[in-house]
CSV table of C-alpha atoms in Angstrom, one decimal:
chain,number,residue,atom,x,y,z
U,62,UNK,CA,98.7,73.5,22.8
U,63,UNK,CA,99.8,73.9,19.2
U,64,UNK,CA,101.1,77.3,19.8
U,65,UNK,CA,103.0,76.5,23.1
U,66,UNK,CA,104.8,73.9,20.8
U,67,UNK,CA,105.5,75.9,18.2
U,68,UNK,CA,107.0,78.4,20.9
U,69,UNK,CA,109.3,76.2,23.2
U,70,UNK,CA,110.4,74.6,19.7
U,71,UNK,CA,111.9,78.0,18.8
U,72,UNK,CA,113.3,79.0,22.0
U,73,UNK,CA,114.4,75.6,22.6
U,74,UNK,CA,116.4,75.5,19.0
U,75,UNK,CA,117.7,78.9,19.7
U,76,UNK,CA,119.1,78.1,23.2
U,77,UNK,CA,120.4,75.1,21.8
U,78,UNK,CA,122.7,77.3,18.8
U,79,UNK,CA,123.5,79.5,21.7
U,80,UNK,CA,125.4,76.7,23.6
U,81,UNK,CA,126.9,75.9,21.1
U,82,UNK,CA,128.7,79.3,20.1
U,83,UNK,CA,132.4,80.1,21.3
U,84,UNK,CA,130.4,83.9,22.2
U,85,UNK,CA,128.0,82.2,25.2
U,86,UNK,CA,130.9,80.6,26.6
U,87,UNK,CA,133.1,83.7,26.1
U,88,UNK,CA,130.6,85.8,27.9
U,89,UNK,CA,129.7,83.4,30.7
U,90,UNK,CA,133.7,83.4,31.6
U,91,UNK,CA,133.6,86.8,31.8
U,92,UNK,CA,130.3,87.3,33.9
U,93,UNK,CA,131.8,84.0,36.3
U,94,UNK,CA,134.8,85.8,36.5
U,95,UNK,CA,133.5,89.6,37.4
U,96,UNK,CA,130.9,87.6,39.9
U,97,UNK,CA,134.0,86.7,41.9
U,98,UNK,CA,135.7,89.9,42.0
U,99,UNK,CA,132.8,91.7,42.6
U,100,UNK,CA,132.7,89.8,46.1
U,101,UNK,CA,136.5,91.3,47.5
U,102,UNK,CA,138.0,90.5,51.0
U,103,UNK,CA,137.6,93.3,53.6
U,104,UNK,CA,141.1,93.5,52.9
U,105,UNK,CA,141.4,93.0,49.2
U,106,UNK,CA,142.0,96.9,49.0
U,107,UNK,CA,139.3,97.7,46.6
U,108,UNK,CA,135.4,97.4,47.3
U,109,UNK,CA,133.0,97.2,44.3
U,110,UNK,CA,129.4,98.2,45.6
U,111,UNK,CA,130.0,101.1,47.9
U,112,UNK,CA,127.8,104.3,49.5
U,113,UNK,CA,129.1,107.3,49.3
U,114,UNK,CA,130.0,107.0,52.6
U,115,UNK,CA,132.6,104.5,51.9
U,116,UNK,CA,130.6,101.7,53.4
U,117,UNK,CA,129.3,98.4,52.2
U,118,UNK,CA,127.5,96.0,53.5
U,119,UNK,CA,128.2,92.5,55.2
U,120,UNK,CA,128.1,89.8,52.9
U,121,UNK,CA,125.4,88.0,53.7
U,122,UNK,CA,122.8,86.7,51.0
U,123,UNK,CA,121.1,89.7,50.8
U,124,UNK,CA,124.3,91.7,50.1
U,125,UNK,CA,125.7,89.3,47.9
U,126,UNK,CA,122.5,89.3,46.3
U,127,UNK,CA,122.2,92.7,45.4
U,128,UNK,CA,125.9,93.2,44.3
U,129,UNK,CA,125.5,90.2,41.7
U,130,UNK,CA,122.2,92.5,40.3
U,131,UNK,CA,124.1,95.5,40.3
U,132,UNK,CA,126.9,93.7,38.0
U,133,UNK,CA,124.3,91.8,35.8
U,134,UNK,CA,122.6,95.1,35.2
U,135,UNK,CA,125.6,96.8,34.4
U,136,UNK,CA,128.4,94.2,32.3
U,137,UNK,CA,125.3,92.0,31.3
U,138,UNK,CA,123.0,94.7,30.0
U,139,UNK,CA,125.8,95.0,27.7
U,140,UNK,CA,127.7,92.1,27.1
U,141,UNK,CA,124.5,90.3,26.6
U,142,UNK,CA,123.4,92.6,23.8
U,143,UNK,CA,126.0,91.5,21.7
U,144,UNK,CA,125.2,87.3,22.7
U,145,UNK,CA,121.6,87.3,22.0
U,146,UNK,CA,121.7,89.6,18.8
U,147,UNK,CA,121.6,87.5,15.3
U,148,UNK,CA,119.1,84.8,15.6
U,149,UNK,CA,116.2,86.8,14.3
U,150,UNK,CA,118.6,88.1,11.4
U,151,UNK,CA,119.9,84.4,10.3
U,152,UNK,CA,116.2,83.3,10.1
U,153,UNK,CA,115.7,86.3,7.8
U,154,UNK,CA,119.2,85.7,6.1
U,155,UNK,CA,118.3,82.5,5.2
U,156,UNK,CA,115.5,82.7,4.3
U,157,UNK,CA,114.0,80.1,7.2
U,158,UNK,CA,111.2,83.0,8.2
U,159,UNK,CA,109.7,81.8,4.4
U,160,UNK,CA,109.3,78.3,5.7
U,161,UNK,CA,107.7,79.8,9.0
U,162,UNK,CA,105.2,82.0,8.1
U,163,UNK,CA,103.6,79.1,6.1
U,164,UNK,CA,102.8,77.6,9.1
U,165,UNK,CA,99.9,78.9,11.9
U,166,UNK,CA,102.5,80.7,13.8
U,167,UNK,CA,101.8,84.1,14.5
U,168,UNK,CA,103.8,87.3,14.1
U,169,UNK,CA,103.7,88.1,17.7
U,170,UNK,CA,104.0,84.9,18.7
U,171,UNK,CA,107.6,84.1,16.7
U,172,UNK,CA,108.7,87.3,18.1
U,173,UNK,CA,108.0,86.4,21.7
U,174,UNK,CA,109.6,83.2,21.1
U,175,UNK,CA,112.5,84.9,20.1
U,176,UNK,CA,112.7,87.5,22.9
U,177,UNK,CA,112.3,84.3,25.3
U,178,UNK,CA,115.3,82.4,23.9
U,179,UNK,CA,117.1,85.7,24.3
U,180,UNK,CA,115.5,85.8,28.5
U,181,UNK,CA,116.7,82.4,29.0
U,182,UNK,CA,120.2,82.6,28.2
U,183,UNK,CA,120.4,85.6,30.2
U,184,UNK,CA,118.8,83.6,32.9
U,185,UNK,CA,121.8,80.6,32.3
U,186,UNK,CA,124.4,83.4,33.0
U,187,UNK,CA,122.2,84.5,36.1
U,188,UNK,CA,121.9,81.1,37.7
U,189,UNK,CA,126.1,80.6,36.8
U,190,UNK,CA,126.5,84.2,38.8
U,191,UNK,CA,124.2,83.7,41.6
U,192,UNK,CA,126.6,80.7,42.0
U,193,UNK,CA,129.7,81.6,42.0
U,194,UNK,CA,128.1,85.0,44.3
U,195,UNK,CA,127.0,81.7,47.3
U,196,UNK,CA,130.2,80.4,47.2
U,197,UNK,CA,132.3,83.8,48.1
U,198,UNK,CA,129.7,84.5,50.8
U,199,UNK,CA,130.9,80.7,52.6
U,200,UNK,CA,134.6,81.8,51.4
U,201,UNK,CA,134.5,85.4,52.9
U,202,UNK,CA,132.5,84.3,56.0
U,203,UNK,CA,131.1,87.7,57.0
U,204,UNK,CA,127.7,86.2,57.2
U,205,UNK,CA,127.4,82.0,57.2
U,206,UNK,CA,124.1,82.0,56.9
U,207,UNK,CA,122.6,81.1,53.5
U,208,UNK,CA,119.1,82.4,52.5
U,209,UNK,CA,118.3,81.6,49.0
U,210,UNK,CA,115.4,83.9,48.8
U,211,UNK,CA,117.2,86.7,49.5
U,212,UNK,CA,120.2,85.9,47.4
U,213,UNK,CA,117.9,85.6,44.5
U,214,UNK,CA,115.3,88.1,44.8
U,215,UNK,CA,117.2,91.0,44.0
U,216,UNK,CA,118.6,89.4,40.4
U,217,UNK,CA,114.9,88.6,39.7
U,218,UNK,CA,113.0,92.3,40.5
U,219,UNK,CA,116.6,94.3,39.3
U,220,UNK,CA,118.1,92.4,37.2
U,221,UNK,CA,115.5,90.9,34.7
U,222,UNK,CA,113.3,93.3,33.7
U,223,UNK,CA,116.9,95.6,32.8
U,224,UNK,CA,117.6,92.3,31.0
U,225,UNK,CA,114.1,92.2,29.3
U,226,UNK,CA,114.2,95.3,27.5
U,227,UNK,CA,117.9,94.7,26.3
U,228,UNK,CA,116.3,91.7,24.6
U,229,UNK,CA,113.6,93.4,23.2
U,230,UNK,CA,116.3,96.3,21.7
U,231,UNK,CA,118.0,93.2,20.5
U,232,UNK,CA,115.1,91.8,18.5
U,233,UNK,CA,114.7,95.8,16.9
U,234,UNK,CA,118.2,95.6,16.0
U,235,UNK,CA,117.8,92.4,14.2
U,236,UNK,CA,114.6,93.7,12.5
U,237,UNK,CA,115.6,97.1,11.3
U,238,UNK,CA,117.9,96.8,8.3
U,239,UNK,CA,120.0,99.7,9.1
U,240,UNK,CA,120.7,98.3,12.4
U,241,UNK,CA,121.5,94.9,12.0
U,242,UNK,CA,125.5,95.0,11.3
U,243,UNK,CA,128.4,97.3,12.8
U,244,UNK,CA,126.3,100.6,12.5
U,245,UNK,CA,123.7,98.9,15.9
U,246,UNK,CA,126.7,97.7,17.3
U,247,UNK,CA,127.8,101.4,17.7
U,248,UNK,CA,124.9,102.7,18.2
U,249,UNK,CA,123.4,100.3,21.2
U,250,UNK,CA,127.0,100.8,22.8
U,251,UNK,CA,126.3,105.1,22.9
U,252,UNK,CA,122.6,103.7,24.0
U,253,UNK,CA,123.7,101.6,27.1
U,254,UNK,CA,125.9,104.6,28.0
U,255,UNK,CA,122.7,106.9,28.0
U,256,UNK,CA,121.1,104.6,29.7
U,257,UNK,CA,123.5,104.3,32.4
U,258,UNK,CA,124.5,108.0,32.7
U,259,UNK,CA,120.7,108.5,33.3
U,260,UNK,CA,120.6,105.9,36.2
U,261,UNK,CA,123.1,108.3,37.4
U,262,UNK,CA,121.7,111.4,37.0
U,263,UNK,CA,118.9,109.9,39.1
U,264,UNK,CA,121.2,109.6,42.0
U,265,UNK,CA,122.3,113.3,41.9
U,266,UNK,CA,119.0,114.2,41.3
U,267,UNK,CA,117.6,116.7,44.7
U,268,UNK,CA,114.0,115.7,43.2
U,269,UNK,CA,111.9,114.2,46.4
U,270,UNK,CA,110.0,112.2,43.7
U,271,UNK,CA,112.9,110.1,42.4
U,272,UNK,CA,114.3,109.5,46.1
U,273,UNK,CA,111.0,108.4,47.8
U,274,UNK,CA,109.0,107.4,44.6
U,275,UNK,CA,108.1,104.6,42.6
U,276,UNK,CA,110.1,105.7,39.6
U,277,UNK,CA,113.6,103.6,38.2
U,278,UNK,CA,115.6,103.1,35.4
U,279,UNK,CA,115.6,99.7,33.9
U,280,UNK,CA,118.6,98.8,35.9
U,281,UNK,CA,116.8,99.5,39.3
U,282,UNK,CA,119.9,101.4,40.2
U,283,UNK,CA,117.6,103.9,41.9
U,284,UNK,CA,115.5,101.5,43.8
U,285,UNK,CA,118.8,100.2,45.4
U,286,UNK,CA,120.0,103.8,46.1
U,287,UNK,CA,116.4,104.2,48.0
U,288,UNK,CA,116.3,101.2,50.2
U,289,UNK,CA,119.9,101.2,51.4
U,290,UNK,CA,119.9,105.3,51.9
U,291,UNK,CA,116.4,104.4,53.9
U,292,UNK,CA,117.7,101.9,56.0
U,293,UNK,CA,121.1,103.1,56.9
U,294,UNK,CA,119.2,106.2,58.2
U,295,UNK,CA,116.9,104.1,60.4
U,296,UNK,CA,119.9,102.3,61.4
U,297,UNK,CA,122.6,105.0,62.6
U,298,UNK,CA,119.2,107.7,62.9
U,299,UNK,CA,120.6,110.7,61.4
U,300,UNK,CA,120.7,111.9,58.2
U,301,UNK,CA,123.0,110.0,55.7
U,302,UNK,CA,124.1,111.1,52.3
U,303,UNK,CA,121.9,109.6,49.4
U,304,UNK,CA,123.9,107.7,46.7
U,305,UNK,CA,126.5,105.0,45.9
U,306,UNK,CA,128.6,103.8,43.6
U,307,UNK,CA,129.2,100.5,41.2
U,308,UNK,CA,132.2,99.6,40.1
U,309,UNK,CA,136.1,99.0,41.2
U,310,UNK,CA,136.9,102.2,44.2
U,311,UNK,CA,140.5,101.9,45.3
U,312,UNK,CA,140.8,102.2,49.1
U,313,UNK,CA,143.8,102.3,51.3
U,314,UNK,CA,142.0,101.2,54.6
U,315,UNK,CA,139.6,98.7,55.2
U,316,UNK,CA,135.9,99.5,54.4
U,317,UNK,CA,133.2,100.1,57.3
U,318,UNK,CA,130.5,97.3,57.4
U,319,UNK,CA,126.7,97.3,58.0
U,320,UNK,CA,124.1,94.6,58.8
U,321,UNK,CA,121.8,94.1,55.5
U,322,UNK,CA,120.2,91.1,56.7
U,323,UNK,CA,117.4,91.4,54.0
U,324,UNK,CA,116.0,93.3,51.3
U,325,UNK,CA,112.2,94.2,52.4
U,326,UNK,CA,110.8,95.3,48.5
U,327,UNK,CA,108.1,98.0,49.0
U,328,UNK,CA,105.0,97.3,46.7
U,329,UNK,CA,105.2,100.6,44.6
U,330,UNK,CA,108.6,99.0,43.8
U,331,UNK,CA,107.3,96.1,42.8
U,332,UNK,CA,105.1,97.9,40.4
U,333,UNK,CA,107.6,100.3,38.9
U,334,UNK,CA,109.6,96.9,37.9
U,335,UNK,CA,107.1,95.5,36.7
U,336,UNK,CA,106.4,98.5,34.2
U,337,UNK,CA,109.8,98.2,32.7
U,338,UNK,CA,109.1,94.2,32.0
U,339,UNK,CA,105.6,95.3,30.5
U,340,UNK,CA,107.5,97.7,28.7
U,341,UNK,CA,109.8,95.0,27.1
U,342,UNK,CA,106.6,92.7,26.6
U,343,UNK,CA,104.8,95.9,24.6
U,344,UNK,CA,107.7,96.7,22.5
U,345,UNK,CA,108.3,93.1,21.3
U,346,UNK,CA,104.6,93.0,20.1
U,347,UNK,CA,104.7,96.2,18.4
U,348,UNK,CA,107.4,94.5,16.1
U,349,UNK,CA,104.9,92.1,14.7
U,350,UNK,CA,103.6,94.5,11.9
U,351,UNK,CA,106.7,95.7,10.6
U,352,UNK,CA,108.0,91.6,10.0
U,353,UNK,CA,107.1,90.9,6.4
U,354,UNK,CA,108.8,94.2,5.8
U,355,UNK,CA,111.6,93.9,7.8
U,356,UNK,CA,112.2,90.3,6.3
U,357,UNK,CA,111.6,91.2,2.9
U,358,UNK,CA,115.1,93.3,3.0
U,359,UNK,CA,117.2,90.3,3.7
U,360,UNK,CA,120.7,91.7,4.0
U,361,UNK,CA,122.9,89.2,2.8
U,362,UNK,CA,121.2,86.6,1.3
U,363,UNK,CA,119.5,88.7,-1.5
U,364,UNK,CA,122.6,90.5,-2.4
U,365,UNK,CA,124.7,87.2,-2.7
U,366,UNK,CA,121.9,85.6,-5.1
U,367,UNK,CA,122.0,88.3,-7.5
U,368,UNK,CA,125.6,88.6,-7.6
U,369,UNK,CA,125.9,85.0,-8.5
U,370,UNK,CA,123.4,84.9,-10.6
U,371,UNK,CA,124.2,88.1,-12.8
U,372,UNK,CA,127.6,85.7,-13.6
U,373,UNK,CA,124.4,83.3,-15.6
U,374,UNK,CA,122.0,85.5,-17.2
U,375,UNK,CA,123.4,83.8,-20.5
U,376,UNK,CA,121.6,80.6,-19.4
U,377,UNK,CA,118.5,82.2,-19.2
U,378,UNK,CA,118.9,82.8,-23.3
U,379,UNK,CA,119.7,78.8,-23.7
U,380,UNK,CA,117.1,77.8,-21.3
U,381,UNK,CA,114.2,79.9,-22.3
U,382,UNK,CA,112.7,77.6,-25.1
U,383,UNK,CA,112.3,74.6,-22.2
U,384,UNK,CA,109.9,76.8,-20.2
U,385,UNK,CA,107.1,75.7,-22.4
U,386,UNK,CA,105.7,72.3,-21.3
U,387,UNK,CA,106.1,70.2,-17.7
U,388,UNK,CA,108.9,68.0,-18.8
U,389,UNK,CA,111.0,71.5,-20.2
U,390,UNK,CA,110.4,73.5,-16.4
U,391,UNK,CA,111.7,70.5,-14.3
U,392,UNK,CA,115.4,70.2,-16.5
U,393,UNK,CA,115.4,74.1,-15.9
């Protein structure tokens, strides 16, 4: 029970600071924002989750559903690593780890704390989106019915465990001193491309085994390029093309519609998400031997301190003699 404390203490006093910050606000704007415009008209002129085909599907939960975890695994992947990144560096900059690892806490265990403060803001800007992604489904009308389940379920086994391992990149960042200022800023922005040109590459790929397999990238991309190529070929029974894309397409006439009534997971699916989010999990923990040394190299903190006190070292000289008894080391 003392550990549980210890842990929803941390998260909870992270969560808080993250509420607080002009960035979370900032960031859920933008994700509020992109939620709504990721949900056009039929005759907005533009469609935003497409098949190659140029058809989407009607907006009903389950449609709405997986467009909000294409966009959260796309802008949130990234615009969340630049919210969440910091906390574990302020502890270190201010020297608050000190005062921590006096206590029972373990490595792993801060760590994990951490990483969950970092899940459940993500999971704040989820809920916002999944919100404002209900509401266009009753404004568009394509499909009144509401069916939470399904609006939901694809954010949790797409979006999260994509999410997951951006937190656990963010808590490497923040431990490895070459990496915690402008130079990881850079480098997880070339990183999320990578990881995005490879979800890609998936869908060109003529490999059966990424088509019909369990394999996906941490954005589930794949597994969304799978079910919908399987079911629009048991719905018009021919061969369709395999593929589709995510952002804004331009189109000058008005998109063709399908029914997408619900999004039946298949259980190797379920297992190949699940190995990203264990993924995450492992590479959190395997940052709890490299955290004294990490925090030893302070990046700010240290270099302030000596710089201030190289301006003194002619009071070490006067104070010197005091050192001797009780009395002499408190007035120092």
């Amino acid at each position: 029970m003392d550990a549980l404390q210890r842990f929803f203490a941390i998260l909870a006093a992270d969560l808080r600071e993250r509420t607080r910050s002009p960035r979370f606000w900032v960031v859920l704007a933008c994700v509020v924002t992109a939620s709504w415009w990721f949900v056009p008209s039929i005759s907005a002129g533009y469609t935003t989750v497409t098949l190659t085909g140029g058809e989407r599907g009607r907006y009903s939960s389950a449609w709405v559903g997986m467009v909000m975890a294409m966009e959260f695994s796309t802008l949130l992947s990234l615009l969340g690593f630049y919210l969440v990144r910091g906390t574990l560096l302020r502890d270190i900059d201010t020297r608050v780890w000190q005062l921590l690892v006096a206590t029972p806490m373990t490595r792993g265990g801060y760590l994990l704390a951490k990483w969950a403060s970092h899940m459940a803001v993500f999971l704040l800007i989820v809920s916002a989106g999944l919100g404002v992604g209900l509401v266009a489904q009753w404004v568009r009308a394509e499909d009144p019915v509401i069916n939470l389940v399904e609006l939901i379920k694809p954010a949790l086994l797409l979006s999260i465990p994509g999410l997951a391992v951006t937190a656990m990149l963010a808590v490497w960042f923040d431990l490895l001193p070459w990496l915690r200022r402008t130079a990881g800023n850079v480098l997880f922005f070339f990183l999320w491309i990578t990881l995005t040109s490879i979800s890609v590459a998936q869908l060109e790929s003529a490999d059966a085994s990424v088509r019909n397999g369990w394999r996906s990238d941490p954005n589930g991309i794949a597994v969304v390029a799978r079910d919908v190529h399987r079911v629009r070929e048991l719905q018009t029974g021919k061969p369709e093309k395999f593929g589709f894309s995510v952002g804004v397409n331009l189109q000058k006439k008005e998109p063709r519609l399908f029914e997408w009534k619900s999004w039946q997971v298949r259980g190797m699916d379920l297992v190949g998400r699940a190995l990203w989010m264990a993924f995450a999990l492992g590479g959190v923990l395997l940052a709890a031997p490299v955290l004294d040394w990490a925090a030893a190299r302070g990046s700010t903190s240290g270099r302030t301190r000596s710089a201030a006190g190289a301006r003194l070292r002619w009071l070490d000289l006067l104070l010197d003699p005091l050192q001797g008894n009780p009395v002499g080391r408190l007035a120092v």
